[in-house]
Amino acid sequence: MEHRISIGELSRFWQRGDINFRFTGRSSAIEGIRGHRSVQKKRGGDYVSEKPVSIELTRSGFKIKVQGRVDGFIPTSDPPLVEEIKTLRVSVEELPVSVREVHLAQLKIYAHIIGSSENIPRLDLRLCYLNLDDNSESWIEESTTRGALASFFETTLARYIAWLTRNQQWLAIRDLSILQSTFPYENYRPGQRDMAVAAYRSLTLGQQIVMQAPTGIGKTMATIFPAVKTLSESAFDKVFYLSAKTSGQQMAEKTVIELKDAGFRLRSVTVTAKDKICFNPGSPCHPDHCEYARGYYDRLGEGIEDALKGNDQFSRQVIEQTARKHTLCPFEFSLDISRAADLIICDYNYVFDPTVYLRRFFEDNSGKYALLVDEAHNLVDRGRDMFSAVLVKGSFLSLRRKLNQDSPLVAKKLARVNAEILAMRKEYTALLAEQGYAVLGTTSNKFIKALKDFCECAEDLLKGNTFAGYRDDLLSLYFDCLRFLRTNEQVDEDYAFLLVKSGKNLEVKLFCINPASRLEEGFHKMASSICFSATMKPREYFHNLLGLDEETSWYQLACPFDPANLGVFVASYIGTSYRERPSSLNDLVELIYRVTNSNPGNYLVFFPSHAYLQDVYDAFKSAWPEQQTIVQERYMTELDRQEFLDHLQPESQITGFAVMGGVFGEGIDLRGSRLIGVVVTGVGLPQLGVERELIRNYWKDAGLGFEFAYQYPGMNRVLQTAGRVIRDAGDKGIICLVDRRFGEDRYKTLFPEEWQVQQASSVDVLARQVSNFWLSHFTK
């Protein structure tokens, strides 16, 4: 087996000192590329740009390939010169010494490979720092010999080999456990084995596959188990398991524990968002203000070694315990220990978001990874969020007031941005007054320049290590502006530039209408990808929006559960559109009462919005105050959510009111009599708005405007909600769909094939149908 490592990664074995997030104003990837090219063009005709270099060798029994691409090489100079270019927005003197040492290490490794492969006895080295603000260059130069470079390289390589040796020892333990262990349960759930086999086949062939499988068959185990099996066959370096919700990540952790109990040895790391896991929330990530940042890299090795001795599963709790013990930043520690992990559990953005993706794994494409995307139907809208950018006018004014005294220059730049927003608002006053938004052809050049000017001044203030009370607001707005500027660099026909009224405020937004091409970039970082969910239909919708290859396989698993155990009823006599809600309120309240009292137990009633939920709940409690109810609040902590679910016990008789598409609409597992029915009110259409209308217009020429903007996303919410009922072969329950539109063919064609639907023309007919369903099961 060949071990490949990029020169950038190899140079990190010289990392030491602090986590240094002193503000450095790092350039965007696009700005960096442009900066590199501008330097390379100035160097002359003998200058070789982007020279590929690699070396293959064997050390301590390991076959190793070190590879990279050096920024510049002049073979005709005397002696030949090797150059590494770094872009920044601060003076070189402000760059921490530890960072410069890693850059120099990278340059020396490049030079060693060139010197040894081309038999060059002496080389000049130049580390060029290009300041993007003024295009000035700062050089660190050194002349050295091939022998000195070889000695440095071997010292670096020895550190890597020590890590490889430890890792190889772990892999031997892991692989043996995988070979000796089998599926963790005596039997697969119905349908689970078929899904696992399809997943395994796709992984071994290095394919992309979209899998639709019913809720309750154990999709998490059916994907992680085969992925783990492929690890022992050297198919992948790591497996990434992505889930948009904490509940999904917890399910993956539970699956890993079940594999461990069955004899598998597997290292897993759960990456928790920085703002959730930080030990010093509100404090700067600065060694002068955070003990967990100060000297971090000096303690990291000991912390990782200690952690790996006692744990295989690094959940948030384990990460926090270990980080406190060794005084390490918990977020950075979770990222650093992930290098030793086999399975990384994290949010979508760590693979797809261009601002936060895990560069240590994906920057140079040297690794071979498998991707498992849980609840992949969510990736379309999450993709739109990740690739869009928004600025709020009031943020600039608020910060300006705070800065007027301390930094009049930055305050002036904030006023300039505000003035440009006002200018755009003035130009589109009529449209904003009429419809609350305006779609602009392109971003205003003056507005973009004002944002850049603000960012440059903000950088000067931030890198001055000012920790006044306004620093958090300044840093937050700076990053919002930077995200906007970077998004603007990539705007194409898939974007729209908007002004949107938001109460008394005004938003300036770059909205990503079609995220497919950007999601495609994330999928191409992977050797194989599996997207799975209970709702991945219609195929044309996800095929057009997920960014998957044309050759992607589509797999649909038939529902393995007895369809007679699920009663599906459509109350198409009630209208729940916005205009119909007041007149149908009493009918809906009666329906909920009659359905939930047909068989005492736990039911969840879902609504398309909190406002509609509250109206119906108030009317329901007014009519039947004795009924036991629980309500999803607008803002709930994780503890609040758990308390909501804890009310639903096998012996309880509770009616819960919740919102479609929310935390209780998917990802919860209430088996048996913990939940025996759901009432779904409405077809789940997203709220009418400018963004949805842009999506509709984008797909209008293809004849799919309404479907892609409203109908299909809405029905995905409906079907996810309905999937809370049958979670196992022994479960029995009902689904009641309430809306006139559920009786139309365009919606009925989207129902799962296994549903045996009964239409109800009145509440009496519905009550009789539901009672007959329960009676048929009581008498079996």
PDB file of C-alpha atoms in Angstrom, residues 23 410 413 453-463 474 478:
ATOM      1  CA  PHE A  23      -6.474  38.880  12.847  1.00  0.00           C
ATOM      2  CA  VAL A 410     -13.990  52.764  10.149  1.00  0.00           C
ATOM      3  CA  LYS A 413     -16.420  53.502   5.817  1.00  0.00           C
ATOM      4  CA  ASP A 453     -12.910  49.700   1.706  1.00  0.00           C
ATOM      5  CA  PHE A 454     -14.720  48.865   4.944  1.00  0.00           C
ATOM      6  CA  CYS A 455     -13.078  45.431   5.107  1.00  0.00           C
ATOM      7  CA  GLU A 456      -9.598  46.907   4.650  1.00  0.00           C
ATOM      8  CA  CYS A 457     -10.109  49.445   7.455  1.00  0.00           C
ATOM      9  CA  ALA A 458     -11.765  46.834   9.666  1.00  0.00           C
ATOM     10  CA  GLU A 459      -8.747  44.573   9.166  1.00  0.00           C
ATOM     11  CA  ASP A 460      -6.385  47.306  10.364  1.00  0.00           C
ATOM     12  CA  LEU A 461      -8.491  47.820  13.478  1.00  0.00           C
ATOM     13  CA  LEU A 462      -8.894  44.088  14.166  1.00  0.00           C
ATOM     14  CA  LYS A 463      -5.277  43.158  13.678  1.00  0.00           C
ATOM     15  CA  LEU A 474     -17.117  44.368  14.128  1.00  0.00           C
ATOM     16  CA  TYR A 478     -16.503  41.965   8.713  1.00  0.00           C
TER      17      TYR A 478
END
